[in-house]
Structure formats: C-alpha cells, structure tokens
Coordinates of C-alpha atoms in Angstrom, one line a residue:
M777 CA -0.1 0.0 0.0
P778 CA 1.9 3.2 -1.1
D779 CA 1.9 6.7 0.0
D780 CA 2.7 7.9 -3.4
P781 CA 0.8 6.8 -6.6
A782 CA 3.9 6.2 -8.8
T783 CA 3.5 3.1 -11.1
A784 CA 6.2 0.3 -10.5
V785 CA 8.6 0.1 -13.5
T786 CA 9.6 -3.8 -13.8
A787 CA 11.8 -5.9 -15.9
Q788 CA 8.4 -7.3 -17.1
S789 CA 6.7 -4.2 -18.3
Q790 CA 10.1 -2.9 -20.1
R791 CA 9.9 -5.9 -22.3
S792 CA 7.9 -6.4 -25.5
E793 CA 4.7 -8.1 -25.2
P794 CA 3.8 -10.9 -27.0
S795 CA 1.8 -10.9 -29.9
L796 CA -2.1 -10.6 -29.5
L797 CA -2.3 -13.5 -31.8
R798 CA -0.9 -15.9 -29.2
W799 CA -3.6 -15.3 -26.7
W800 CA -6.5 -14.0 -28.5
I801 CA -9.5 -16.4 -27.4
L802 CA -9.0 -16.6 -23.5
G803 CA -8.5 -20.2 -23.4
L804 CA -10.7 -21.4 -26.7
G805 CA -7.9 -21.5 -29.3
T806 CA -5.9 -24.5 -30.3
A807 CA -2.1 -24.7 -31.1
A808 CA -2.9 -25.0 -35.0
L809 CA -4.8 -21.9 -34.7
L810 CA -2.2 -19.8 -33.5
T811 CA -0.5 -19.3 -36.7
V812 CA -3.4 -17.5 -38.1
G813 CA -4.4 -13.9 -38.1
I814 CA -6.6 -12.2 -35.6
V815 CA -9.0 -11.5 -38.6
V816 CA -9.0 -15.1 -39.4
A817 CA -9.4 -15.9 -36.1
R818 CA -12.5 -14.0 -35.3
S819 CA -14.1 -15.3 -38.6
F820 CA -13.6 -18.9 -37.4
L821 CA -15.2 -18.2 -34.3
H822 CA -18.2 -16.7 -35.6
E823 CA -18.4 -19.5 -38.3
G824 CA -18.1 -22.1 -35.7
S825 CA -21.2 -20.9 -33.7
A826 CA -23.2 -24.1 -34.7
S827 CA -20.7 -26.3 -32.5
G828 CA -20.9 -24.0 -29.5
V829 CA -18.5 -21.0 -30.6
Q830 CA -20.3 -17.7 -30.6
E831 CA -19.5 -13.8 -30.2
A832 CA -19.0 -12.6 -26.7
D833 CA -22.2 -11.9 -25.0
A834 CA -22.8 -9.0 -23.2
A835 CA -22.7 -8.6 -19.2
P836 CA -25.7 -10.3 -17.3
R837 CA -28.0 -8.5 -14.9
F838 CA -27.1 -8.5 -11.4
V839 CA -29.7 -7.6 -8.7
D840 CA -28.8 -6.7 -5.0
D841 CA -30.5 -9.4 -2.6
T842 CA -28.3 -8.0 0.3
T843 CA -31.5 -6.4 2.4
T844 CA -33.6 -9.6 2.0
A845 CA -31.0 -12.3 2.1
G846 CA -30.5 -12.4 5.8
V847 CA -26.6 -11.4 5.9
D848 CA -25.7 -8.4 8.0
H849 CA -22.3 -8.3 8.5
S850 CA -19.0 -6.2 7.8
Y851 CA -15.4 -6.2 8.1
D852 CA -14.2 -3.7 10.7
G853 CA -11.3 -2.5 12.9
E854 CA -8.1 -0.2 12.7
F855 CA -4.8 -0.4 11.1
E856 CA -4.6 -4.4 11.6
F857 CA -7.5 -4.8 9.5
F858 CA -7.0 -2.3 6.4
V859 CA -6.0 -5.5 4.7
G860 CA -7.7 -8.8 4.5
G861 CA -11.5 -9.3 4.6
G862 CA -12.0 -12.5 2.7
V863 CA -15.0 -14.9 2.5
A864 CA -14.9 -18.6 2.0
A865 CA -17.5 -20.4 -0.2
F866 CA -18.1 -23.8 0.4
D867 CA -20.8 -26.6 1.2
C868 CA -20.9 -27.6 4.7
N869 CA -24.4 -29.3 5.0
D870 CA -23.9 -31.4 1.9
D871 CA -27.1 -30.0 -0.1
G872 CA -25.0 -28.8 -2.7
R873 CA -25.5 -25.1 -2.0
A874 CA -22.3 -22.8 -0.8
E875 CA -22.4 -21.5 2.6
L876 CA -20.4 -18.4 3.3
Y877 CA -17.8 -17.9 6.1
L878 CA -17.0 -14.1 6.5
A879 CA -14.2 -12.7 8.1
G880 CA -15.1 -10.0 10.7
G881 CA -11.6 -8.0 11.6
S882 CA -12.0 -6.8 15.2
G883 CA -15.6 -8.2 15.3
A884 CA -16.5 -11.6 15.1
A885 CA -16.3 -13.7 12.1
A886 CA -19.6 -15.4 11.1
L887 CA -20.8 -18.5 9.1
Y888 CA -24.2 -18.1 7.2
R889 CA -26.1 -21.4 6.0
N890 CA -27.3 -21.1 2.3
E891 CA -31.2 -21.6 2.3
S892 CA -31.8 -20.2 -1.2
P893 CA -34.5 -21.7 -3.2
I894 CA -33.2 -22.9 -6.8
G895 CA -33.2 -20.1 -9.2
G896 CA -34.6 -17.9 -6.4
A897 CA -33.8 -14.9 -4.3
L898 CA -30.7 -15.6 -1.9
R899 CA -31.6 -16.6 1.4
F900 CA -29.1 -17.2 4.2
T901 CA -29.3 -17.8 8.2
Q902 CA -26.4 -17.3 10.4
Q903 CA -25.0 -20.3 12.3
P904 CA -23.6 -19.4 15.5
S905 CA -21.0 -21.3 17.3
P906 CA -18.0 -20.0 19.5
V907 CA -16.0 -22.2 17.3
T908 CA -16.4 -20.2 14.2
D909 CA -17.4 -16.9 15.6
L910 CA -13.7 -16.0 16.3
T911 CA -12.5 -12.4 16.5
S912 CA -9.3 -11.3 14.9
V913 CA -10.2 -13.2 11.4
T914 CA -8.8 -11.6 8.2
G915 CA -9.8 -14.5 5.9
A916 CA -10.5 -18.2 5.4
Y917 CA -10.0 -20.9 3.1
P918 CA -12.0 -24.3 3.0
L919 CA -10.3 -27.6 1.9
D920 CA -10.7 -31.1 3.1
I921 CA -7.4 -31.4 5.2
D922 CA -8.1 -35.1 6.3
S923 CA -9.9 -36.6 3.3
D924 CA -13.0 -37.6 5.1
G925 CA -15.6 -36.3 3.0
T926 CA -16.2 -33.2 5.0
T927 CA -15.0 -29.6 4.3
D928 CA -12.5 -28.0 6.8
L929 CA -11.6 -24.4 7.2
A930 CA -8.0 -22.8 7.5
V931 CA -9.0 -19.5 9.3
L932 CA -6.4 -16.5 9.2
R933 CA -6.0 -14.4 12.0
L934 CA -4.1 -11.6 13.7
G935 CA -2.4 -13.7 16.6
G936 CA -3.1 -17.1 16.2
N937 CA -4.5 -19.2 12.9
A938 CA -7.1 -21.9 13.4
I939 CA -7.6 -25.1 11.6
L940 CA -11.3 -26.0 12.1
R941 CA -12.4 -29.6 11.0
G942 CA -15.6 -30.2 9.7
L943 CA -18.0 -32.5 11.4
G944 CA -21.0 -32.2 9.0
D945 CA -24.2 -30.3 9.3
C946 CA -22.4 -27.0 9.3
R947 CA -20.5 -27.8 12.6
F948 CA -16.8 -27.7 13.4
E949 CA -14.1 -28.3 16.1
E950 CA -11.0 -26.7 17.0
A951 CA -8.2 -29.0 15.3
N952 CA -4.8 -27.4 15.6
D953 CA -3.4 -29.9 18.2
L954 CA -5.3 -33.0 16.1
F955 CA -3.3 -32.0 13.0
G956 CA -0.1 -30.7 14.8
I957 CA -0.5 -26.8 13.6
D958 CA 0.8 -24.4 15.7
A959 CA -1.4 -21.5 15.7
G960 CA 1.4 -18.9 16.1
D961 CA 1.2 -15.3 16.8
S962 CA 1.6 -13.9 13.4
W963 CA -0.6 -11.3 11.3
T964 CA -1.7 -13.9 8.4
T965 CA -3.4 -12.7 5.4
A966 CA -2.6 -15.4 2.7
F967 CA -2.9 -19.3 2.3
S968 CA -2.6 -21.9 0.1
A969 CA -2.5 -25.8 0.0
S970 CA -1.3 -28.6 -2.2
W971 CA -0.6 -32.6 -2.0
E972 CA 2.9 -33.5 -2.5
G973 CA 3.2 -37.3 -3.5
S974 CA 1.2 -39.7 -1.8
N975 CA 1.3 -37.6 1.7
E976 CA -1.9 -38.1 3.8
L977 CA -2.3 -34.5 4.5
P978 CA -1.5 -31.3 2.1
T979 CA 1.6 -29.4 2.1
V980 CA 0.2 -25.7 3.5
A981 CA 1.4 -22.2 3.3
F982 CA 0.7 -19.4 5.5
G983 CA 1.3 -15.8 4.3
N984 CA 2.3 -13.3 7.0
Y985 CA 2.3 -9.5 6.6
L986 CA 3.9 -7.3 9.2
V987 CA 5.4 -8.4 12.5
P988 CA 2.8 -7.4 14.9
D989 CA 3.3 -3.7 16.2
T990 CA 6.1 -3.0 13.8
T991 CA 6.6 -1.9 10.4
D992 CA 8.9 -4.9 9.5
C993 CA 7.7 -7.6 7.2
D994 CA 7.4 -10.9 8.6
Q995 CA 8.3 -14.4 7.4
S996 CA 5.9 -16.7 5.9
Q997 CA 5.7 -20.5 6.6
L998 CA 5.7 -23.4 4.4
V999 CA 4.3 -26.6 6.6
R1000 CA 4.5 -29.9 5.4
P1001 CA 3.3 -33.2 7.0
G1002 CA 5.7 -34.6 9.6
P1003 CA 7.2 -38.5 10.1
S1004 CA 3.9 -39.7 11.3
G1005 CA 1.9 -38.7 8.3
S1006 CA -1.1 -37.5 10.2
Q1007 CA 0.2 -34.5 11.8
Y1008 CA 2.4 -31.6 10.6
G1009 CA 6.2 -31.2 11.4
A1010 CA 7.9 -27.9 12.2
P1011 CA 7.3 -25.2 9.9
L1012 CA 10.1 -24.1 7.3
P1013 CA 10.5 -20.2 7.1
L1014 CA 10.1 -18.6 3.5
D1015 CA 12.7 -16.4 3.8
P1016 CA 12.8 -13.4 3.1
G1017 CA 9.6 -12.1 3.8
Y1018 CA 8.2 -9.4 2.1
C1019 CA 4.5 -8.8 3.6
T1020 CA 2.4 -11.2 1.8
L1021 CA -1.0 -10.5 0.8
S1022 CA -1.9 -13.7 -1.4
M1023 CA -0.4 -16.8 -2.3
L1024 CA -1.3 -19.7 -4.6
F1025 CA 0.5 -23.1 -5.3
S1026 CA 0.1 -24.0 -9.2
D1027 CA 1.7 -26.1 -11.6
W1028 CA 2.9 -23.0 -13.5
G1029 CA 4.9 -25.0 -16.0
R1030 CA 2.9 -28.4 -16.0
S1031 CA 5.9 -30.0 -15.0
G1032 CA 4.1 -31.9 -12.2
R1033 CA 5.4 -29.9 -9.5
R1034 CA 3.3 -27.2 -7.9
D1035 CA 5.2 -24.1 -7.1
L1036 CA 4.1 -21.4 -4.6
R1037 CA 3.6 -17.9 -6.0
M1038 CA 3.6 -15.1 -3.7
A1039 CA 2.0 -11.5 -3.8
N1040 CA 3.9 -8.8 -1.7
D1041 CA 3.0 -5.4 -0.4
R1042 CA 6.1 -3.1 -1.5
H1043 CA 4.7 -0.5 0.8
Y1044 CA 6.7 -2.1 3.5
Y1045 CA 9.5 -4.1 2.3
V1046 CA 13.0 -2.7 1.4
G1047 CA 14.7 -4.4 -1.6
G1048 CA 12.2 -7.0 -2.0
Q1049 CA 9.8 -8.0 -4.9
E1050 CA 7.1 -10.4 -5.9
Q1051 CA 8.1 -14.3 -5.5
L1052 CA 8.2 -17.7 -6.8
W1053 CA 9.2 -20.5 -4.7
R1054 CA 10.3 -24.0 -6.1
I1055 CA 8.6 -26.5 -4.0
A1056 CA 10.2 -29.9 -4.9
E1057 CA 8.9 -32.9 -2.7
G1058 CA 11.7 -33.9 -0.1
E1059 CA 13.5 -30.5 -0.7
P1060 CA 13.5 -27.4 1.3
P1061 CA 11.6 -24.3 -0.6
S1062 CA 13.9 -22.3 -2.7
E1063 CA 13.1 -19.0 -4.3
Y1064 CA 13.6 -18.5 -8.1
T1065 CA 16.5 -16.2 -9.1
E1066 CA 17.1 -14.1 -12.3
A1067 CA 19.7 -16.5 -13.1
E1068 CA 16.9 -19.1 -13.4
G1069 CA 14.7 -16.8 -15.5
W1070 CA 12.7 -15.2 -13.0
L1071 CA 12.5 -11.3 -13.6
P1072 CA 12.1 -9.0 -10.8
L1073 CA 8.8 -7.4 -10.0
Q1074 CA 8.0 -4.8 -7.6
I1075 CA 4.1 -3.9 -7.2
W1076 CA 1.8 -3.2 -4.3
G1077 CA 0.7 -6.8 -4.6
M1078 CA -2.9 -7.7 -3.2
G1079 CA -4.2 -10.6 -4.9
I1080 CA -3.8 -13.6 -7.4
A1081 CA -5.8 -15.3 -9.9
S1082 CA -4.8 -17.6 -12.4
R1083 CA -6.3 -19.3 -15.7
D1084 CA -5.0 -20.5 -18.9
L1085 CA -6.4 -17.3 -21.3
T1086 CA -4.0 -18.2 -24.1
G1087 CA -4.8 -21.7 -24.8
D1088 CA -1.1 -23.0 -24.6
G1089 CA -2.0 -25.0 -21.4
Y1090 CA 0.0 -22.8 -19.1
P1091 CA -2.0 -20.7 -16.7
E1092 CA -1.6 -16.9 -17.1
V1093 CA -1.6 -15.1 -13.6
F1094 CA -3.5 -11.7 -12.6
I1095 CA -2.1 -9.9 -9.7
T1096 CA -3.9 -6.7 -8.2
S1097 CA -2.1 -3.9 -6.9
Q1098 CA -2.6 -0.1 -6.6
A1099 CA -2.7 1.7 -10.0
D1100 CA -0.6 -1.2 -11.8
N1101 CA -2.6 -4.3 -12.3
K1102 CA -0.6 -7.0 -13.9
L1103 CA -1.6 -9.9 -16.1
Q1104 CA 1.4 -11.9 -17.0
T1105 CA 1.9 -15.1 -19.5
L1106 CA 4.7 -17.5 -19.5
A1107 CA 6.9 -16.2 -22.1
G1108 CA 9.7 -18.6 -22.3
G1109 CA 7.9 -21.8 -22.1
P1110 CA 8.0 -24.5 -19.3
D1111 CA 11.6 -24.7 -19.0
E1112 CA 12.2 -21.2 -17.0
P1113 CA 9.5 -19.1 -15.1
T1114 CA 9.9 -16.1 -17.3
Y1115 CA 6.8 -13.9 -17.7
R1116 CA 5.8 -10.8 -19.7
D1117 CA 3.0 -8.6 -19.1
I1118 CA -0.3 -8.4 -21.3
A1119 CA -2.5 -6.5 -19.1
L1120 CA -2.0 -3.1 -21.0
R1121 CA -2.9 -5.0 -24.4
S1122 CA -5.9 -6.9 -23.0
G1123 CA -7.6 -3.8 -21.3
A1124 CA -7.2 -5.5 -17.8
T1125 CA -4.9 -2.7 -16.2
T1126 CA -8.1 -1.0 -14.7
Q1127 CA -5.8 1.5 -13.3
R1128 CA -8.4 4.1 -12.5
P1129 CA -12.2 3.9 -11.8
F1130 CA -14.2 3.5 -14.8
T1131 CA -17.2 5.8 -13.4
G1132 CA -18.2 8.1 -10.7
G1133 CA -15.8 10.9 -11.3
D1134 CA -12.7 10.1 -9.3
V1135 CA -9.6 10.4 -11.4
L1136 CA -7.0 9.2 -9.0
P1137 CA -5.3 5.8 -9.4
S1138 CA -7.3 2.9 -8.2
T1139 CA -6.8 0.2 -5.3
A1140 CA -7.5 -3.5 -6.3
W1141 CA -7.8 -6.5 -4.1
H1142 CA -9.8 -9.8 -5.1
P1143 CA -9.3 -11.0 -8.8
E1144 CA -11.4 -13.9 -10.0
F1145 CA -11.5 -15.4 -13.4
A1146 CA -14.8 -16.8 -14.2
D1147 CA -17.6 -17.0 -17.0
V1148 CA -20.5 -14.7 -15.5
N1149 CA -22.1 -14.7 -18.9
N1150 CA -22.0 -18.6 -19.8
D1151 CA -20.8 -17.5 -23.4
G1152 CA -17.7 -19.8 -23.0
I1153 CA -15.2 -16.7 -22.6
V1154 CA -13.6 -16.0 -19.3
D1155 CA -14.5 -13.0 -17.7
L1156 CA -12.6 -11.2 -14.7
F1157 CA -13.8 -9.5 -11.5
I1158 CA -11.8 -7.4 -9.6
S1159 CA -12.8 -5.8 -6.2
K1160 CA -11.6 -2.1 -5.5
G1161 CA -11.6 0.1 -2.5
N1162 CA -9.4 2.7 -0.8
V1163 CA -7.0 1.3 1.8
E1164 CA -8.9 3.6 4.2
A1165 CA -8.6 7.3 3.6
Q1166 CA -5.4 7.5 1.4
P1167 CA -5.3 11.1 -0.2
D1168 CA -3.6 9.8 -3.6
F1169 CA -5.8 7.2 -4.4
A1170 CA -9.7 7.2 -5.4
A1171 CA -12.2 7.3 -2.6
K1172 CA -14.9 6.4 -5.1
D1173 CA -13.6 3.2 -6.8
P1174 CA -16.0 0.8 -8.0
D1175 CA -15.5 -3.0 -8.5
N1176 CA -14.7 -4.2 -12.2
L1177 CA -16.7 -6.9 -13.9
L1178 CA -14.6 -7.3 -17.2
I1179 CA -16.3 -9.0 -19.8
G1180 CA -14.0 -11.3 -22.0
Q1181 CA -14.1 -10.8 -25.8
V1182 CA -13.1 -13.5 -28.7
D1183 CA -10.1 -11.4 -29.6
G1184 CA -8.4 -11.9 -26.3
T1185 CA -9.4 -8.3 -24.8
F1186 CA -11.8 -7.4 -21.7
E1187 CA -14.5 -4.9 -21.8
E1188 CA -16.0 -3.4 -18.5
G1189 CA -19.3 -4.5 -18.1
A1190 CA -20.3 -3.4 -14.3
E1191 CA -22.6 -0.6 -15.4
A1192 CA -24.2 -2.8 -17.6
A1193 CA -24.6 -5.2 -15.2
G1194 CA -26.3 -3.0 -12.5
M1195 CA -23.7 -3.4 -9.8
V1196 CA -21.7 0.0 -9.6
T1197 CA -21.1 0.7 -5.7
F1198 CA -18.7 2.9 -4.0
Q1199 CA -18.2 0.9 -0.7
R1200 CA -14.6 0.1 -0.1
S1201 CA -14.5 -3.7 -1.3
R1202 CA -12.0 -6.5 0.2
G1203 CA -12.4 -10.2 -0.4
A1204 CA -15.0 -11.6 -2.8
A1205 CA -16.4 -14.9 -4.5
L1206 CA -18.3 -15.6 -7.7
V1207 CA -20.0 -18.6 -6.9
D1208 CA -23.6 -20.1 -7.9
L1209 CA -25.9 -19.4 -4.7
N1210 CA -29.0 -20.5 -6.0
L1211 CA -28.1 -23.6 -8.1
D1212 CA -29.5 -22.0 -11.6
G1213 CA -26.2 -22.1 -13.5
M1214 CA -25.4 -18.7 -13.2
L1215 CA -22.7 -17.4 -11.1
D1216 CA -23.7 -15.0 -8.2
L1217 CA -21.3 -12.6 -6.2
V1218 CA -20.4 -12.1 -2.8
V1219 CA -18.7 -8.9 -1.9
V1220 CA -17.0 -8.0 1.5
H1221 CA -16.5 -4.4 2.3
R1222 CA -14.7 -2.7 5.0
R1223 CA -17.0 -1.0 7.8
E1224 CA -20.2 -1.7 5.7
N1225 CA -22.4 -4.5 5.1
V1226 CA -21.6 -7.3 2.6
T1227 CA -23.1 -7.4 -0.6
L1228 CA -24.9 -10.6 -2.3
W1229 CA -25.4 -9.8 -6.1
R1230 CA -27.9 -12.4 -7.7
N1231 CA -27.0 -13.1 -11.2
V1232 CA -30.4 -12.8 -13.4
G1233 CA -29.0 -13.4 -16.7
S1234 CA -31.1 -11.2 -19.1
G1235 CA -34.0 -11.1 -16.6
D1236 CA -35.0 -8.9 -13.7
A1237 CA -35.1 -9.6 -9.8
D1238 CA -38.8 -11.0 -10.4
Q1239 CA -37.9 -13.3 -13.1
A1240 CA -34.4 -14.6 -14.0
A1241 CA -33.9 -15.5 -17.4
P1242 CA -30.8 -17.7 -18.2
V1243 CA -27.8 -16.7 -20.6
G1244 CA -25.8 -19.6 -22.2
K1245 CA -25.8 -23.1 -21.5
W1246 CA -23.4 -24.5 -18.4
L1247 CA -22.0 -27.4 -16.5
E1248 CA -21.0 -27.6 -13.1
I1249 CA -18.5 -30.4 -12.3
Q1250 CA -17.1 -31.7 -9.0
L1251 CA -14.0 -34.3 -9.0
Q1252 CA -13.8 -37.0 -6.5
Q1253 CA -10.8 -39.6 -5.9
P1254 CA -9.8 -42.0 -3.0
A1255 CA -8.1 -40.4 0.0
P1256 CA -5.7 -38.7 0.2
N1257 CA -6.8 -35.6 -1.3
V1258 CA -10.3 -36.6 -2.2
D1259 CA -11.1 -33.3 -4.0
A1260 CA -8.3 -33.9 -6.3
V1261 CA -6.4 -30.4 -5.6
G1262 CA -3.8 -30.2 -8.3
A1263 CA -5.9 -31.7 -11.2
W1264 CA -6.5 -30.1 -14.5
L1265 CA -10.1 -30.4 -16.1
D1266 CA -10.5 -30.1 -19.8
V1267 CA -13.8 -29.0 -21.3
R1268 CA -14.1 -29.3 -25.1
V1269 CA -16.9 -27.7 -27.3
G1270 CA -16.6 -28.4 -31.1
D1271 CA -13.1 -27.2 -31.9
R1272 CA -12.1 -25.4 -28.8
T1273 CA -10.9 -26.7 -25.6
T1274 CA -10.7 -24.8 -22.1
T1275 CA -8.6 -25.8 -19.3
R1276 CA -8.7 -25.3 -15.5
E1277 CA -6.7 -26.3 -12.7
I1278 CA -8.0 -27.1 -9.4
T1279 CA -6.4 -25.0 -6.8
V1280 CA -6.6 -23.8 -3.0
G1281 CA -5.5 -20.4 -2.3
G1282 CA -5.1 -16.9 -4.1
G1283 CA -7.7 -14.2 -4.3
H1284 CA -7.6 -12.0 -1.5
A1285 CA -7.8 -13.8 2.0
G1286 CA -10.6 -16.1 1.0
G1287 CA -11.3 -18.6 -1.6
Q1288 CA -14.0 -21.4 -2.5
S1289 CA -14.5 -25.3 -2.9
G1290 CA -17.4 -27.2 -4.5
W1291 CA -18.8 -27.0 -8.2
L1292 CA -16.5 -26.0 -10.9
H1293 CA -18.6 -23.7 -13.2
V1294 CA -18.1 -23.6 -16.8
G1295 CA -20.1 -21.9 -19.6
L1296 CA -20.6 -23.5 -22.8
G1297 CA -22.4 -20.7 -25.1
D1298 CA -25.2 -22.2 -27.2
A1299 CA -23.5 -25.9 -27.0
D1300 CA -26.0 -28.5 -26.0
R1301 CA -23.1 -30.9 -24.9
A1302 CA -19.6 -31.0 -24.2
D1303 CA -16.7 -33.5 -23.8
V1304 CA -14.9 -33.4 -20.6
R1305 CA -11.7 -35.1 -19.3
V1306 CA -9.6 -35.0 -16.1
H1307 CA -5.6 -35.2 -15.7
W1308 CA -5.6 -36.3 -12.1
P1309 CA -2.9 -35.2 -9.8
N1310 CA -0.4 -37.9 -10.2
G1311 CA -0.4 -37.4 -14.0
D1312 CA -2.9 -40.3 -15.0
I1313 CA -5.5 -38.9 -17.5
G1314 CA -9.0 -40.1 -17.7
P1315 CA -11.2 -40.8 -21.0
W1316 CA -13.2 -38.2 -22.5
M1317 CA -16.9 -38.3 -21.6
T1318 CA -19.9 -36.6 -23.2
V1319 CA -21.8 -34.6 -20.9
D1320 CA -25.3 -32.9 -21.6
A1321 CA -25.4 -29.2 -21.1
D1322 CA -27.3 -27.4 -17.9
Q1323 CA -26.4 -30.0 -15.4
F1324 CA -24.6 -30.8 -12.1
V1325 CA -22.3 -34.0 -12.6
T1326 CA -19.5 -35.6 -10.3
I1327 CA -16.6 -37.3 -12.2
T1328 CA -15.0 -40.1 -10.0
R1329 CA -11.5 -41.1 -10.9
G1330 CA -11.6 -44.4 -12.6
S1331 CA -15.0 -44.0 -13.9
T1332 CA -15.8 -44.0 -17.6
E1333 CA -18.9 -41.8 -17.3
P1334 CA -19.8 -38.7 -14.6
D1335 CA -22.6 -39.1 -12.5
R1336 CA -25.6 -36.6 -12.5
W1337 CA -26.5 -34.9 -9.4
V1338 CA -29.8 -33.2 -9.0
P1339 CA -30.3 -30.5 -6.3
D1340 CA -33.3 -30.8 -3.9
E1341 CA -35.9 -28.2 -3.9

C-alpha cells in the first residue's frame, strides 16, 4: 500500500508484449489456430457458432439481494484490518449449496447457512458457534485436510491461526492440536495448499504480513506433514518475507510440480519483490532467481488469480495492485519462469475508476476469473476500494466486471450489469448460490455490510432469464486429496478446449470449494476429461449441458446430481 501513486517500473513491463495472436481467445484457441491472424481467428469463431462457439455475450444483470438475504456482516477494525476481509464459500451441510464464512476483523467472523431456493432470491441464516465466531479473522480458505469427505476451514487471524475440522451439518471443532498446527502469533493474510506425492495431509503455506506492532515484513511459512503422516512437522520459513497478501500453489509449467507464487505489498519491504518458490518434494523451498529466468517485479501485490487464457496449456496470472494491475503470461515456455505482462494490451490494467468521477488511481484487491455470462469466454472480476483514506488514491473506486471478448481483450461490464457501488471492497467470491447455473457474487466491504449480487441473466429481480448453457462439475478420488486438488479439467466444445486447474489459495484472503462452473455458449453438450494429480489422464466423457455432474476417478462416465428443491 504505497504513500505515492507512482507506478512500479519492472523488467517485465519493459520487455515487449507477446503478439496478440498468441492469446486472442481466452482459453478457446488450439495450437494450430495460433498460426493464423486475428481477423481469421474472429471469422473462425463466428463460423463455428453451430458447435458452441459464439461471439462474446454482454454482461448479465445482477440484482442486489442483500437487504432480504438475511446477511448482516461487515469487516471492521483499525490499522491491522486495513488488509484482509475475505470470504470462504463452501458446502458444509452436503446439500450442494455454498455456505459463506465471512471474516470480521475486530468483530466476530460469521458462518451463514445457504437456504436459497433453486433459481430464486438469495436466502441465508446465520449459524452461530463459539468455534467459528472468532475475532481477529482476516480471511479463510476451505479444503478437506483429512480427506474424510467433509470440508474443513483454514482460518487466518491476527495472533493465532485456527484449523477448524468439519463435522457435518455445518458444525466444526478446533483442530490445531489434532493436526499438529501451531497457531502462532503472526499477522496472517494469505494461504494456499497442495498435496505432494502420496502424503496423507496437504502441504500448506501461511502468508504473513507485518511483524505485529512493527513496520517490518514477517516471514511466511511452509508446513509439510511430519514423520507420522497424520500430523504436521515444524514449519519451514519462506525467507526473506516481503509482506505477503496472497499466495497460490500452481503447476505453472505443467511439470507435475506445484510451485508457490506470492504477491507482496511493496509499501513495507525494502529491496524486495514478488516471489516464486520452487516446492520440490523432499527438498526445502527455494526462491527462483534471475539466473533461472525469474524477472524482478515490484508492485503493491494484493491478490492473485490464475487461468489458462491463451490456450497454450499454461496458466496466466493476474495480480492486483494499486494503479498497476498485472496480467502475465509465461514467455519462455515451461523450462524457465519468465513472464511478460499483457495487461495493457488486454484492457485489464483497470488503473483508474471507470465511473463516478474520481480520477485518482485505483486500489485493487480480490481478482477472480470466471464465466459470468456463460458464453464460453472467461471474464474477470476485480474488487476495489481505498485502503482507508489514502488521499493519493481514489475514494470512489467501484469494482470491475471485465467481460472477456473473442479477441482476447476485456471490456468493462459493471455498469451494464447494474452493480456499480462505491463501498470499500475487499474479499469476494463468484459462486452459484442458488444452483441455477449462473454465477452470483459475494463482496465483503470494509466497515459496511456485505453485498450479495444475484445473477439474473437477461431477466430481472422478479424473473431470472438464463444466458448461455453451462456445466457444474465436481471431482472425486480416493483418499488422500479426495477433491483432487492439483488436477486439470479439460472441457471441449466443438473445436475449442478450455483448461482449468483445481487450486486452493489465491484471491484476497478467501477462496471457495465445490462446483466448478463452466460456460458452454449455445452448445448442447461438451466433452470433459480430467488430468488427475499424479499425471493419470481419464477418458473423454460426453456430458449434456445445464446439469451438475460428479466425475469419480476410474469412472468412464460422470454421475448426474440433481439438487433438492
């Protein structure tokens, strides 16, 4: 969080951007098509509409269900809670609907049970409990740590993180001692997890901000299972630490190894940078260097999102900042972690507010890639909001809803979607809360109530009207890692294939688990395939559109799931 609005100058931004030809279709292109020009590519997309490929659709309409939804919660507190404010979205009572666990800062966090009717207005009921209603919570991430089929929570706090083990029916127990996790006394603002080899427990990383009561950046920590396998060993320091605000394990080079990307707040560190750590099984973590191809990057890193946008099989990474958001693509192939920035060319810099009259630079927090209009092209949501009252940055700084276009660019759609507000946003989640195949939006605000946006497609508050066709998919495999974290899901429609990695982490102080939403455009069906975490590749399966399905490892066809009314 800088005191001045200067934009960071980096080695990445000084290098030439890759040709637009290489990334024009946000995950819809194939290797062969990358040899044709952008005009030909657009022509191909238009002519292929019969097989599901279509021109980009407009933004869907969102209606504000906050007043009637039953959620009354804000993220509050002084300096220690200027950052954070995440939301975890996950199903804790096995009805397919995503519950919400909301960070409270100086106030209590809160768990809200989802009671929304299918396709109807959003409805939630608070689920009070001394186990979940913790204070000093900055964020939370859902994952099934012990692979018992019930989702657990990693709760990030100032002064002692908490691991909450799910017991079913949205009940939890404190489980730090059970798993051997030291709560510590750090100011934790980031988290990510991934399985290494056949370990019973995931490898987890906690991203720490400042050493409490100082302006010194704290070290973050990597925690691996200990010798027993059922408990964790001593944490390994990720040293140096540069005030981490987001982190994400990903197989960035598709090598089978999941390395750890970290977004760091340059306001406090001296001589630091963004970081990528090599996390090799059985070896201590090691930071990638310039000699290995890593280019120094200094920004006010707030959040991370990843998705393969270029169709080359490798995930791009979006990093939020103040006045200088980055969209980076792997430039040198899988052998070295060299990235180039394509944010300017794609229209994803969002450096200043797009409406409201404020001309000062923006402050961005939670980024998330998703297909909000089901047209088969990935969109990008970015939450925005002044840190507190920084005079050099916009006070009226609305969230962005960037709608993906067929040429690989983004166009602002928040005004058309009807979702322009000027609260100071923090964490967020795009998730289908009422199981109608359209992604809704939860946004946490500083000192003001959470906002719940219901996606009504081309309809209105009284009658939703679906836009595009869709699939929602869950993956399952035998323990450990029953949710197949680290898998890659391929979805093929006609001549295009989109690829998505199953990850835990990223965003800003919160994440989600459960259904993986895929837009299909006007296609009636899609072929799906899973690259399982150990490298095994499942068969292609044909799935009809507009349904929920579970793919179990070893199966030759998915199982359909039908929600209860």
